[in-house]
Short mmCIF file of C-alpha atoms and ligand atoms in Angstrom, two decimals:
data_model
loop_
_atom_site.label_atom_id
_atom_site.label_comp_id
_atom_site.label_asym_id
_atom_site.label_seq_id
_atom_site.Cartn_x
_atom_site.Cartn_y
_atom_site.Cartn_z
CA UNK Y 1 -32.24 62.87 6.80
CA UNK Y 2 -29.99 59.90 7.09
CA UNK Y 3 -30.83 57.67 9.97
CA UNK Y 4 -27.80 56.31 11.73
CA UNK Y 5 -28.30 52.63 12.19
CA UNK Y 6 -26.72 51.20 15.31
CA UNK Y 7 -23.69 49.14 14.39
CA UNK Y 8 -24.63 45.44 14.34
CA UNK Y 9 -23.35 43.51 17.28
CA UNK Y 10 -20.05 41.82 16.32
CA UNK Y 11 -20.75 38.19 15.55
CA UNK Y 12 -19.26 35.69 17.94
CA UNK Y 13 -15.87 34.38 16.86
CA UNK Y 14 -17.31 31.01 15.92
CA UNK Y 15 -20.34 32.22 13.98
CA UNK Y 16 -18.58 35.26 12.54
CA UNK Y 17 -15.71 33.23 11.16
CA UNK Y 18 -18.05 30.66 9.64
CA UNK Y 19 -20.19 33.39 8.14
CA UNK Y 20 -17.20 35.17 6.62
CA UNK Y 21 -15.92 31.86 5.29
CA UNK Y 22 -19.21 31.14 3.57
CA UNK Y 23 -19.23 34.65 2.04
CA UNK Y 24 -15.61 34.70 0.90
CA UNK Y 25 -14.43 31.19 0.15
CA UNK Y 26 -14.88 29.24 -3.03
CA UNK Y 27 -17.92 27.17 -3.92
CA UNK Y 28 -15.39 24.33 -4.32
CA UNK Y 29 -14.59 24.20 -0.60
CA UNK Y 30 -15.08 20.70 0.70
CA UNK Y 31 -14.76 19.51 4.31
CA UNK Y 32 -15.78 22.94 5.56
CA UNK Y 33 -19.31 22.43 4.24
CA UNK Y 34 -20.12 19.33 6.26
CA UNK Y 35 -18.05 20.30 9.31
CA UNK Y 36 -18.97 23.78 10.55
CA UNK Y 37 -16.18 23.79 13.10
CA UNK Y 38 -13.66 26.52 13.82
CA UNK Y 39 -10.74 24.66 15.38
CA UNK Y 40 -8.73 26.75 17.81
CA UNK Y 41 -6.88 24.14 19.82
CA UNK Y 42 -6.14 20.48 19.35
CA UNK Y 43 -4.28 17.70 21.08
CA UNK Y 44 -4.17 14.04 20.18
CA UNK Y 45 -7.64 12.89 19.19
CA UNK Y 46 -9.36 16.05 20.39
CA UNK Y 47 -10.15 19.29 18.61
CA UNK Y 48 -11.62 22.25 20.45
CA UNK Y 49 -13.76 24.67 18.46
CA UNK Y 50 -14.10 28.44 18.87
CA UNK Y 51 -17.54 27.75 20.35
CA UNK Y 52 -15.90 25.80 23.16
CA UNK Y 53 -17.15 22.42 21.93
CA UNK Y 54 -14.81 19.45 21.87
CA UNK Y 55 -14.70 16.82 19.16
CA UNK Y 56 -13.07 13.43 18.78
CA UNK Y 57 -11.36 13.71 15.41
CA UNK Y 58 -11.56 10.52 13.36
CA UNK Y 59 -10.87 12.34 10.12
CA UNK Y 60 -7.29 13.17 11.18
CA UNK Y 61 -6.62 15.61 8.35
CA UNK Y 62 -7.85 13.04 5.79
CA UNK Y 63 -5.60 10.38 7.26
CA UNK Y 64 -2.57 12.61 7.77
CA UNK Y 65 -2.23 12.72 11.54
CA UNK Y 66 -0.63 9.40 12.45
CA UNK Y 67 0.10 10.74 15.94
CA UNK Y 68 -3.00 12.89 16.27
CA UNK Y 69 -2.86 16.65 16.68
CA UNK Y 70 0.19 18.43 18.10
CA UNK Y 71 2.01 15.37 19.36
CA UNK Y 72 4.87 16.42 21.70
CA UNK Y 73 7.56 14.78 19.52
CA UNK Y 74 6.27 16.68 16.48
CA UNK Y 75 6.14 20.01 18.30
CA UNK Y 76 9.60 19.48 19.72
CA UNK Y 77 11.04 18.69 16.28
CA UNK Y 78 9.50 21.83 14.80
CA UNK Y 79 10.72 24.02 17.67
CA UNK Y 80 14.22 22.62 17.33
CA UNK Y 81 14.44 23.72 13.69
CA UNK Y 82 12.93 27.13 14.40
CA UNK Y 83 15.28 27.74 17.34
CA UNK Y 84 18.37 26.54 15.43
CA UNK Y 85 18.40 29.44 13.01
CA UNK Y 86 18.28 27.05 10.04
CA UNK Y 87 16.80 28.55 6.87
CA UNK Y 88 13.14 27.68 6.34
CA UNK Y 89 13.25 27.96 2.57
CA UNK Y 90 15.97 26.12 0.70
CA UNK Y 91 14.44 24.94 -2.61
CA UNK Y 92 15.74 21.38 -3.00
CA UNK Y 93 19.19 21.99 -1.50
CA UNK Y 94 20.74 19.50 0.89
CA UNK Y 95 20.34 20.30 4.59
CA UNK Y 96 20.99 18.35 7.78
CA UNK Y 97 17.21 18.27 8.37
CA UNK Y 98 16.54 16.80 4.95
CA UNK Y 99 19.39 14.34 5.31
CA UNK Y 100 17.96 13.11 8.63
CA UNK Y 101 14.47 12.81 7.14
CA UNK Y 102 15.68 10.75 4.18
CA UNK Y 103 17.74 8.48 6.44
CA UNK Y 104 14.73 7.89 8.70
CA UNK Y 105 12.40 7.30 5.75
CA UNK Y 106 14.78 4.77 4.19
CA UNK Y 107 15.00 2.96 7.54
CA UNK Y 108 11.24 2.33 7.37
CA UNK Y 109 11.11 1.06 3.77
CA UNK Y 110 11.27 -2.62 2.84
CA UNK Y 111 15.05 -3.29 2.76
CA UNK Y 112 14.88 -4.87 -0.71
CA UNK Y 113 13.46 -1.57 -1.93
CA UNK Y 114 15.50 0.89 0.15
CA UNK Y 115 18.82 -0.71 -0.83
CA UNK Y 116 18.46 0.45 -4.41
CA UNK Y 117 16.14 3.44 -4.13
CA UNK Y 118 16.22 7.05 -5.26
CA UNK Y 119 14.04 9.75 -3.77
CA UNK Y 120 12.49 12.76 -5.48
CA UNK Y 121 11.14 15.55 -3.28
CA UNK Y 122 7.99 16.84 -4.92
CA UNK Y 123 5.67 19.80 -4.53
CA UNK Y 124 4.03 19.44 -1.14
CA UNK Y 125 0.81 17.63 -2.11
CA UNK Y 126 0.23 13.93 -2.72
CA UNK Y 127 -1.16 14.73 -6.14
CA UNK Y 128 2.12 16.34 -7.22
CA UNK Y 129 4.01 13.21 -6.22
CA UNK Y 130 1.56 11.16 -8.30
CA UNK Y 131 2.32 13.41 -11.28
CA UNK Y 132 6.03 12.86 -10.66
CA UNK Y 133 5.55 9.09 -10.56
CA UNK Y 134 3.67 9.11 -13.87
CA UNK Y 135 6.31 11.30 -15.48
CA UNK Y 136 9.08 9.09 -14.14
CA UNK Y 137 7.68 5.84 -15.56
CA UNK Y 138 6.71 7.48 -18.86
CA UNK Y 139 10.25 8.76 -19.31
CA UNK Y 140 11.84 5.47 -18.27
CA UNK Y 141 9.69 3.28 -20.50
CA UNK Y 142 9.12 5.67 -23.40
CA UNK Y 143 5.42 4.67 -23.26
CA UNK Y 144 2.36 6.78 -22.44
CA UNK Y 145 -0.53 4.60 -21.37
CA UNK Y 146 -1.34 3.80 -17.79
CA UNK Y 147 -3.18 1.01 -16.00
CA UNK Y 148 -5.37 2.20 -13.14
CA UNK Y 149 -8.32 0.86 -11.20
CA UNK Y 150 -12.01 1.43 -10.74
CA UNK Y 151 -12.66 3.44 -7.58
CA UNK Y 152 -9.10 4.77 -7.47
CA UNK Y 153 -8.24 8.18 -6.01
CA UNK Y 154 -4.85 9.69 -6.71
CA UNK Y 155 -5.41 13.43 -6.45
CA UNK Y 156 -6.75 16.51 -8.15
CA UNK Y 157 -4.14 17.56 -10.71
CA UNK Y 158 -4.65 16.52 -14.32
CA UNK Y 159 -2.53 13.34 -14.46
CA UNK Y 160 -3.66 12.18 -11.02
CA UNK Y 161 -7.29 12.85 -11.95
CA UNK Y 162 -6.86 10.82 -15.13
CA UNK Y 163 -5.69 7.90 -13.02
CA UNK Y 164 -8.61 8.26 -10.59
CA UNK Y 165 -11.94 6.47 -10.93
CA UNK Y 166 -13.92 9.50 -12.08
CA UNK Y 167 -11.73 10.05 -15.17
CA UNK Y 168 -12.56 9.49 -18.80
CA UNK Y 169 -9.10 9.83 -20.31
CA UNK Y 170 -8.44 7.21 -22.96
CA UNK Y 171 -4.74 6.90 -22.16
CA UNK Y 172 -5.75 5.23 -18.94
CA UNK Y 173 -6.98 1.67 -19.09
CA UNK Y 174 -9.39 1.02 -16.27
CA UNK Y 175 -9.17 -2.34 -14.52
CA UNK Y 176 -11.51 -3.81 -11.89
CA UNK Y 177 -10.30 -3.32 -8.32
CA UNK Y 178 -11.32 -6.31 -6.18
CA UNK Y 179 -14.31 -5.72 -3.95
CA UNK Y 180 -16.36 -8.30 -2.09
CA UNK Y 181 -19.59 -6.51 -1.40
CA UNK Y 182 -20.28 -5.09 -4.85
CA UNK Y 183 -18.04 -7.41 -6.84
CA UNK Y 184 -18.39 -6.51 -10.54
CA UNK Y 185 -18.34 -10.24 -11.32
CA UNK Y 186 -21.00 -11.00 -8.69
CA UNK Y 187 -18.83 -13.48 -6.78
CA UNK Y 188 -16.54 -11.50 -4.45
CA UNK Y 189 -13.73 -12.98 -2.36
CA UNK Y 190 -10.63 -14.57 -3.83
CA UNK Y 191 -12.61 -15.72 -6.86
CA UNK Y 192 -13.71 -12.17 -7.74
CA UNK Y 193 -10.13 -10.93 -7.37
CA UNK Y 194 -8.88 -13.82 -9.51
CA UNK Y 195 -11.32 -12.93 -12.31
CA UNK Y 196 -10.13 -9.31 -12.22
CA UNK Y 197 -6.52 -10.45 -12.47
CA UNK Y 198 -7.34 -12.69 -15.45
CA UNK Y 199 -9.05 -9.76 -17.17
CA UNK Y 200 -5.90 -7.69 -16.63
CA UNK Y 201 -3.64 -10.40 -18.05
CA UNK Y 202 -5.90 -10.92 -21.00
CA UNK Y 203 -5.91 -7.21 -21.90
CA UNK Y 204 -2.14 -7.07 -21.79
CA UNK Y 205 -1.54 -10.23 -23.80
CA UNK Y 206 -4.26 -9.94 -26.43
CA UNK Y 207 -2.64 -8.08 -29.36
CA UNK Y 208 -6.09 -6.86 -30.40
CA UNK Y 209 -7.27 -5.74 -26.94
CA UNK Y 210 -6.79 -2.09 -27.89
CA UNK Y 211 -4.47 -1.62 -24.91
CA UNK Y 212 -0.92 -0.80 -25.99
CA UNK Y 213 1.97 -1.65 -23.66
CA UNK Y 214 1.56 0.82 -20.78
CA UNK Y 215 4.14 2.98 -18.98
CA UNK Y 216 3.00 1.72 -15.60
CA UNK Y 217 0.30 0.44 -13.31
CA UNK Y 218 -0.80 2.57 -10.34
CA UNK Y 219 -2.75 1.17 -7.40
CA UNK Y 220 -3.64 1.82 -3.77
CA UNK Y 221 -3.03 -1.24 -1.55
CA UNK Y 222 -6.20 -0.21 0.29
CA UNK Y 223 -8.48 2.13 -1.61
CA UNK Y 224 -9.41 4.94 0.74
CA UNK Y 225 -11.53 7.58 -0.94
CA UNK Y 226 -13.02 4.87 -3.18
CA UNK Y 227 -14.78 3.40 -0.14
CA UNK Y 228 -12.18 1.54 1.98
CA UNK Y 229 -11.37 -1.56 -0.02
CA UNK Y 230 -8.34 -3.57 1.08
CA UNK Y 231 -6.81 -5.40 -1.88
CA UNK Y 232 -6.38 -9.10 -1.11
CA UNK Y 233 -2.70 -10.01 -0.64
CA UNK Y 234 -2.86 -12.75 -3.28
CA UNK Y 235 -4.25 -10.26 -5.79
CA UNK Y 236 -1.49 -7.75 -5.03
CA UNK Y 237 1.11 -10.46 -5.53
CA UNK Y 238 -0.55 -11.37 -8.80
CA UNK Y 239 -0.46 -7.72 -9.95
CA UNK Y 240 3.22 -7.64 -9.05
CA UNK Y 241 3.86 -10.78 -11.11
CA UNK Y 242 1.80 -9.56 -14.07
CA UNK Y 243 3.65 -6.24 -14.18
CA UNK Y 244 7.12 -7.71 -13.50
CA UNK Y 245 6.73 -10.34 -16.23
CA UNK Y 246 5.85 -7.63 -18.75
CA UNK Y 247 8.40 -5.00 -17.60
CA UNK Y 248 5.61 -2.64 -16.50
CA UNK Y 249 6.64 -0.46 -13.52
CA UNK Y 250 4.27 -0.90 -10.57
CA UNK Y 251 3.47 2.29 -8.66
CA UNK Y 252 2.09 1.84 -5.13
CA UNK Y 253 0.21 4.95 -4.03
CA UNK Y 254 0.72 4.82 -0.25
CA UNK Y 255 -0.26 8.44 0.31
CA UNK Y 256 -3.06 7.37 2.64
CA UNK Y 257 -2.08 3.81 3.63
CA UNK Y 258 1.47 4.61 4.72
CA UNK Y 259 3.13 5.13 8.11
CA UNK Y 260 1.43 2.32 10.01
CA UNK Y 261 -2.14 3.17 9.09
CA UNK Y 262 -3.08 -0.31 7.82
CA UNK Y 263 -1.21 -2.36 10.41
CA UNK Y 264 2.26 -2.53 8.85
CA UNK Y 265 4.54 0.44 8.30
CA UNK Y 266 3.74 0.36 4.57
CA UNK Y 267 0.66 -1.44 3.35
CA UNK Y 268 2.56 -3.31 0.61
CA UNK Y 269 4.47 -5.18 3.31
CA UNK Y 270 1.40 -7.31 4.08
CA UNK Y 271 1.51 -8.97 0.69
CA UNK Y 272 5.32 -8.91 0.62
CA UNK Y 273 5.39 -7.21 -2.77
CA UNK Y 274 8.13 -4.73 -3.65
CA UNK Y 275 6.81 -2.05 -6.01
CA UNK Y 276 8.99 -0.11 -8.44
CA UNK Y 277 7.73 3.26 -7.27
CA UNK Y 278 6.13 4.34 -3.99
CA UNK Y 279 4.18 7.59 -3.73
CA UNK Y 280 4.29 8.96 -0.18
CA UNK Y 281 2.67 11.99 1.42
CA UNK Y 282 0.18 12.84 4.22
CA UNK Y 283 1.64 11.28 7.41
CA UNK Y 284 5.28 11.48 6.27
CA UNK Y 285 5.20 15.24 6.98
CA UNK Y 286 4.02 14.78 10.58
CA UNK Y 287 0.99 17.10 9.91
CA UNK Y 288 2.83 19.50 7.60
CA UNK Y 289 2.88 19.33 3.78
CA UNK Y 290 5.43 16.95 2.30
CA UNK Y 291 5.34 14.54 -0.64
CA UNK Y 292 7.98 12.33 -2.22
CA UNK Y 293 8.36 9.45 -4.58
CA UNK Y 294 10.85 6.70 -3.89
CA UNK Y 295 11.74 4.40 -6.76
CA UNK Y 296 14.10 1.79 -8.11
CA UNK Y 297 17.27 3.51 -9.29
CA UNK Y 298 17.00 1.86 -12.72
CA UNK Y 299 14.02 4.14 -13.46
CA UNK Y 300 16.07 7.27 -12.77
CA UNK Y 301 16.31 8.22 -16.44
CA UNK Y 302 14.65 11.64 -16.34
CA UNK Y 303 16.53 14.87 -16.85
CA UNK Y 304 17.53 17.49 -14.25
CA UNK Y 305 14.52 19.71 -13.63
CA UNK Y 306 12.08 17.15 -15.06
CA UNK Y 307 9.93 17.62 -11.97
CA UNK Y 308 10.75 20.95 -10.38
CA UNK Y 309 8.82 23.16 -7.95
CA UNK Y 310 9.57 26.02 -5.56
CA UNK Y 311 8.24 24.37 -2.43
CA UNK Y 312 10.09 21.08 -2.23
CA UNK Y 313 12.21 21.81 0.80
CA UNK Y 314 9.81 22.30 3.69
CA UNK Y 315 12.24 21.98 6.59
CA UNK Y 316 9.59 22.03 9.29
CA UNK Y 317 7.66 19.25 7.54
CA UNK Y 318 10.81 17.18 7.15
CA UNK Y 319 11.65 17.57 10.84
CA UNK Y 320 8.07 16.84 11.94
CA UNK Y 321 7.94 13.94 9.48
CA UNK Y 322 11.22 12.39 10.61
CA UNK Y 323 10.03 12.60 14.23
CA UNK Y 324 6.72 10.97 13.29
CA UNK Y 325 8.31 8.16 11.29
CA UNK Y 326 10.77 7.45 14.12
CA UNK Y 327 7.99 7.46 16.74
CA UNK Y 328 5.75 5.11 14.76
CA UNK Y 329 8.71 2.79 14.15
CA UNK Y 330 10.15 2.72 17.67
CA UNK Y 331 6.79 2.58 19.46
CA UNK Y 332 5.43 -0.24 17.27
CA UNK Y 333 2.38 1.81 16.30
CA UNK Y 334 1.77 -0.16 13.10
CA UNK Y 335 1.26 -3.34 15.12
CA UNK Y 336 -0.95 -1.38 17.50
CA UNK Y 337 -3.04 -0.20 14.53
CA UNK Y 338 -3.39 -3.83 13.41
CA UNK Y 339 -4.62 -5.05 16.81
CA UNK Y 340 -6.85 -2.14 17.64
CA UNK Y 341 -8.17 -1.93 14.07
CA UNK Y 342 -9.09 -5.63 14.07
CA UNK Y 343 -10.92 -5.18 17.36
CA UNK Y 344 -12.81 -2.12 16.15
CA UNK Y 345 -13.68 -3.89 12.90
CA UNK Y 346 -15.18 -6.75 14.94
CA UNK Y 347 -17.14 -4.32 17.11
CA UNK Y 348 -18.45 -2.46 14.06
CA UNK Y 349 -19.49 -5.77 12.50
CA UNK Y 350 -21.34 -6.70 15.70
CA UNK Y 351 -23.09 -3.33 15.53
CA UNK Y 352 -23.93 -3.91 11.88
CA UNK Y 353 -25.67 -7.15 12.76
CA UNK Y 354 -28.26 -5.12 14.69
CA UNK Y 355 -28.70 -2.49 11.97
CA UNK Y 356 -30.01 -3.55 8.57
CA UNK Y 357 -28.97 -0.14 7.18
CA UNK Y 358 -25.34 -1.20 7.47
CA UNK Y 359 -24.59 -3.15 4.31
CA UNK Y 360 -20.92 -3.79 4.85
CA UNK Y 361 -18.10 -3.07 7.29
CA UNK Y 362 -14.55 -3.31 6.02
CA UNK Y 363 -11.05 -2.03 6.52
CA UNK Y 364 -7.53 -2.80 7.50
CA UNK Y 365 -5.74 -1.47 10.55
CA UNK Y 366 -7.10 1.94 11.47
CA UNK Y 367 -8.61 2.59 8.06
CA UNK Y 368 -12.21 1.59 8.60
CA UNK Y 369 -15.38 1.98 6.55
CA UNK Y 370 -19.08 1.39 7.19
CA UNK Y 371 -21.24 1.28 4.06
CA UNK Y 372 -24.82 2.42 4.53
CA UNK Y 373 -27.55 1.01 2.35
CA UNK Y 374 -31.28 1.18 1.84
CA UNK Y 375 -32.56 -2.18 3.08
CA UNK Y 376 -36.12 -1.34 1.97
CA UNK Y 377 -35.28 -0.92 -1.72
CA UNK Y 378 -36.54 -3.45 -4.26
CA UNK Y 379 -34.18 -6.43 -4.19
CA UNK Y 380 -31.61 -6.27 -6.97
CA UNK Y 381 -29.68 -9.05 -8.63
CA UNK Y 382 -27.37 -9.93 -6.95
CA UNK Y 383 -29.41 -8.97 -3.88
CA UNK Y 384 -27.19 -6.18 -2.60
CA UNK Y 385 -29.21 -3.17 -1.40
CA UNK Y 386 -28.38 0.16 -3.03
CA UNK Y 387 -26.06 2.63 -1.27
CA UNK Y 388 -27.73 5.24 0.95
CA UNK Y 389 -25.78 8.51 0.70
CA UNK Y 390 -28.45 10.57 2.47
CA UNK Y 391 -28.45 8.24 5.41
CA UNK Y 392 -24.64 8.38 5.44
CA UNK Y 393 -24.69 12.15 5.65
CA UNK Y 394 -27.32 11.93 8.38
CA UNK Y 395 -24.96 9.63 10.31
CA UNK Y 396 -22.09 12.07 9.82
CA UNK Y 397 -24.28 14.89 11.15
CA UNK Y 398 -25.48 12.83 14.14
CA UNK Y 399 -21.83 11.99 14.85
CA UNK Y 400 -20.95 15.68 14.77
CA UNK Y 401 -23.84 16.47 17.13
CA UNK Y 402 -22.28 13.95 19.53
CA UNK Y 403 -18.80 15.45 19.17
CA UNK Y 404 -17.37 12.92 16.73
CA UNK Y 405 -15.81 13.93 13.40
CA UNK Y 406 -16.06 11.36 10.61
CA UNK Y 407 -15.92 11.69 6.85
CA UNK Y 408 -17.75 10.05 3.97
CA UNK Y 409 -16.18 8.24 1.06
CA UNK Y 410 -17.01 5.66 -1.54
CA UNK Y 411 -18.44 5.82 -5.03
CA UNK Y 412 -21.75 7.18 -3.79
CA UNK Y 413 -20.50 8.91 -0.63
CA UNK Y 414 -22.34 6.27 1.36
CA UNK Y 415 -19.35 4.95 3.32
CA UNK Y 416 -18.65 6.44 6.74
CA UNK Y 417 -14.89 6.47 7.17
CA UNK Y 418 -12.96 6.28 10.42
CA UNK Y 419 -9.27 7.25 10.30
CA UNK Y 420 -8.31 7.78 13.95
CA UNK Y 421 -4.71 8.49 14.94
CA UNK Y 422 -2.52 5.45 15.62
CA UNK Y 423 -2.08 6.73 19.17
CA UNK Y 424 -5.76 6.02 19.93
CA UNK Y 425 -6.14 4.49 23.40
CA UNK Y 426 -8.55 1.66 24.21
CA UNK Y 427 -10.76 4.12 26.13
CA UNK Y 428 -10.82 6.55 23.24
CA UNK Y 429 -11.68 3.74 20.82
CA UNK Y 430 -14.58 2.77 23.06
CA UNK Y 431 -15.77 6.40 23.20
CA UNK Y 432 -15.59 6.69 19.40
CA UNK Y 433 -17.59 3.52 18.90
CA UNK Y 434 -20.16 4.51 21.55
CA UNK Y 435 -20.79 7.83 19.86
CA UNK Y 436 -20.89 6.19 16.45
CA UNK Y 437 -23.41 3.56 17.60
CA UNK Y 438 -25.62 6.27 19.08
CA UNK Y 439 -25.39 8.38 15.93
CA UNK Y 440 -26.19 5.42 13.71
CA UNK Y 441 -29.29 4.56 15.75
CA UNK Y 442 -30.47 8.18 15.68
CA UNK Y 443 -29.94 8.55 11.92
CA UNK Y 444 -31.68 5.25 11.31
CA UNK Y 445 -34.69 6.35 13.37
CA UNK Y 446 -34.93 9.69 11.62
CA UNK Y 447 -34.79 8.26 8.10
CA UNK Y 448 -36.82 5.07 8.58
CA UNK Y 449 -39.79 5.07 6.20
CA UNK Y 450 -43.15 5.45 7.95
CA UNK Y 451 -45.34 2.42 7.43
N1 LIG X 501 -3.43 9.41 -3.32
C1 LIG X 501 -4.24 8.93 -2.37
C2 LIG X 501 -4.34 7.46 -2.17
C3 LIG X 501 -4.98 9.80 -1.57
O1 LIG X 501 -5.79 9.32 -0.63
C4 LIG X 501 -4.85 11.19 -1.77
C5 LIG X 501 -5.61 12.21 -0.92
N2 LIG X 501 -6.73 11.77 -0.29
C6 LIG X 501 -4.00 11.64 -2.79
C7 LIG X 501 -3.30 10.72 -3.54
C8 LIG X 501 -3.83 13.11 -3.08
O2 LIG X 501 -3.15 13.74 -2.06
P1 LIG X 501 -3.30 15.34 -1.89
O3 LIG X 501 -4.71 15.60 -1.48
O4 LIG X 501 -2.30 15.70 -0.85
O5 LIG X 501 -2.98 15.94 -3.21
#
């Protein structure tokens, strides 16, 4: 006789949703693994989970939320479109919303660039805009090869992956991105950057280098996923000169560095360089998906339909994005990111001085990174301790336990990354750093080798 089992108690919303996610979603899911949170409400820096817990969100949708969650100007812009009766799907047709977005975006670009720029609306992810940029310069130059950098991250589609640091594609020539702490030349600073630039020049000018004239060079002004490495301004200017002198289009991937994040509206402004192509996504959609490339009109040699896609007309994203761009511009949030970021960098460095597990603290504006290392490892040559990814994930977990969301990055996932919204107040910054300091101390205690 069949025994009727009592129905299992329904799992709580929080646990049930997480359980169902783990049973149904792909093994390739990412953030969800380290952050078992079920967000149900969010405002500014704060996310509230289905379990009632509150978190300070310093991941900000992987650097997307310049104004934090659900900023009033963003919500108002979205509501206005919804209430207006405007169509939500329009392919790449002209609309008043798109026109206003483009006008606002052009107002933020370096004038020397905006005056002679074309814009291509891409599929809604940064990686699609990277593909478009590569296609654009390949068509315009008639060449195939690409110059890209160690540690780069440009996305997850094939061309963008090729250009990223993990790739093995031979059409991409890999050049050293300047880094002080683990300088490939062992010297760091301006000298390390100078040696990298000389290597680049040499490859391009040596007829037997095995590097044919490339279609373009793609770089991030501050590498984000690669571990938070700001490129020195002199090096960026040198890359601009090297590429300009050899008629190689320079593509600045500002997907993560744009919209005030690094202390100027666009990160390239700090070095004063004007690239040939800018790849823009994340914050330009004001939390909704939007990606474009903007480029010198001379490169506009591709054919109609050369980079098509159904979802290139997200009206809500354009409205939210235009409102975000205007707010960052009129409220001076880039300058605020510069000041607050410099202060937080100083405070993190002071904290590092008391913690030998912190190997390096770096960043620009509100794009900050703390590299964790194993200070007990055998000294290497040069004597830089090895990265400590396990400790980094312990820090991330301790942060989460204290209601602080951070992410890891870097070659070995040993860099704790802080990407708070540009609207962060002084009090919130202090709360973030307090929780981080506590979490660091706890993780250090729990992983310290017993002697
Ligand atoms: N370029 C850079 C510099 C990025 O940081 C990212 C995403 N982290 C991308 C491109 C890819 O953007 P998406 O994830 O929207 O495809």
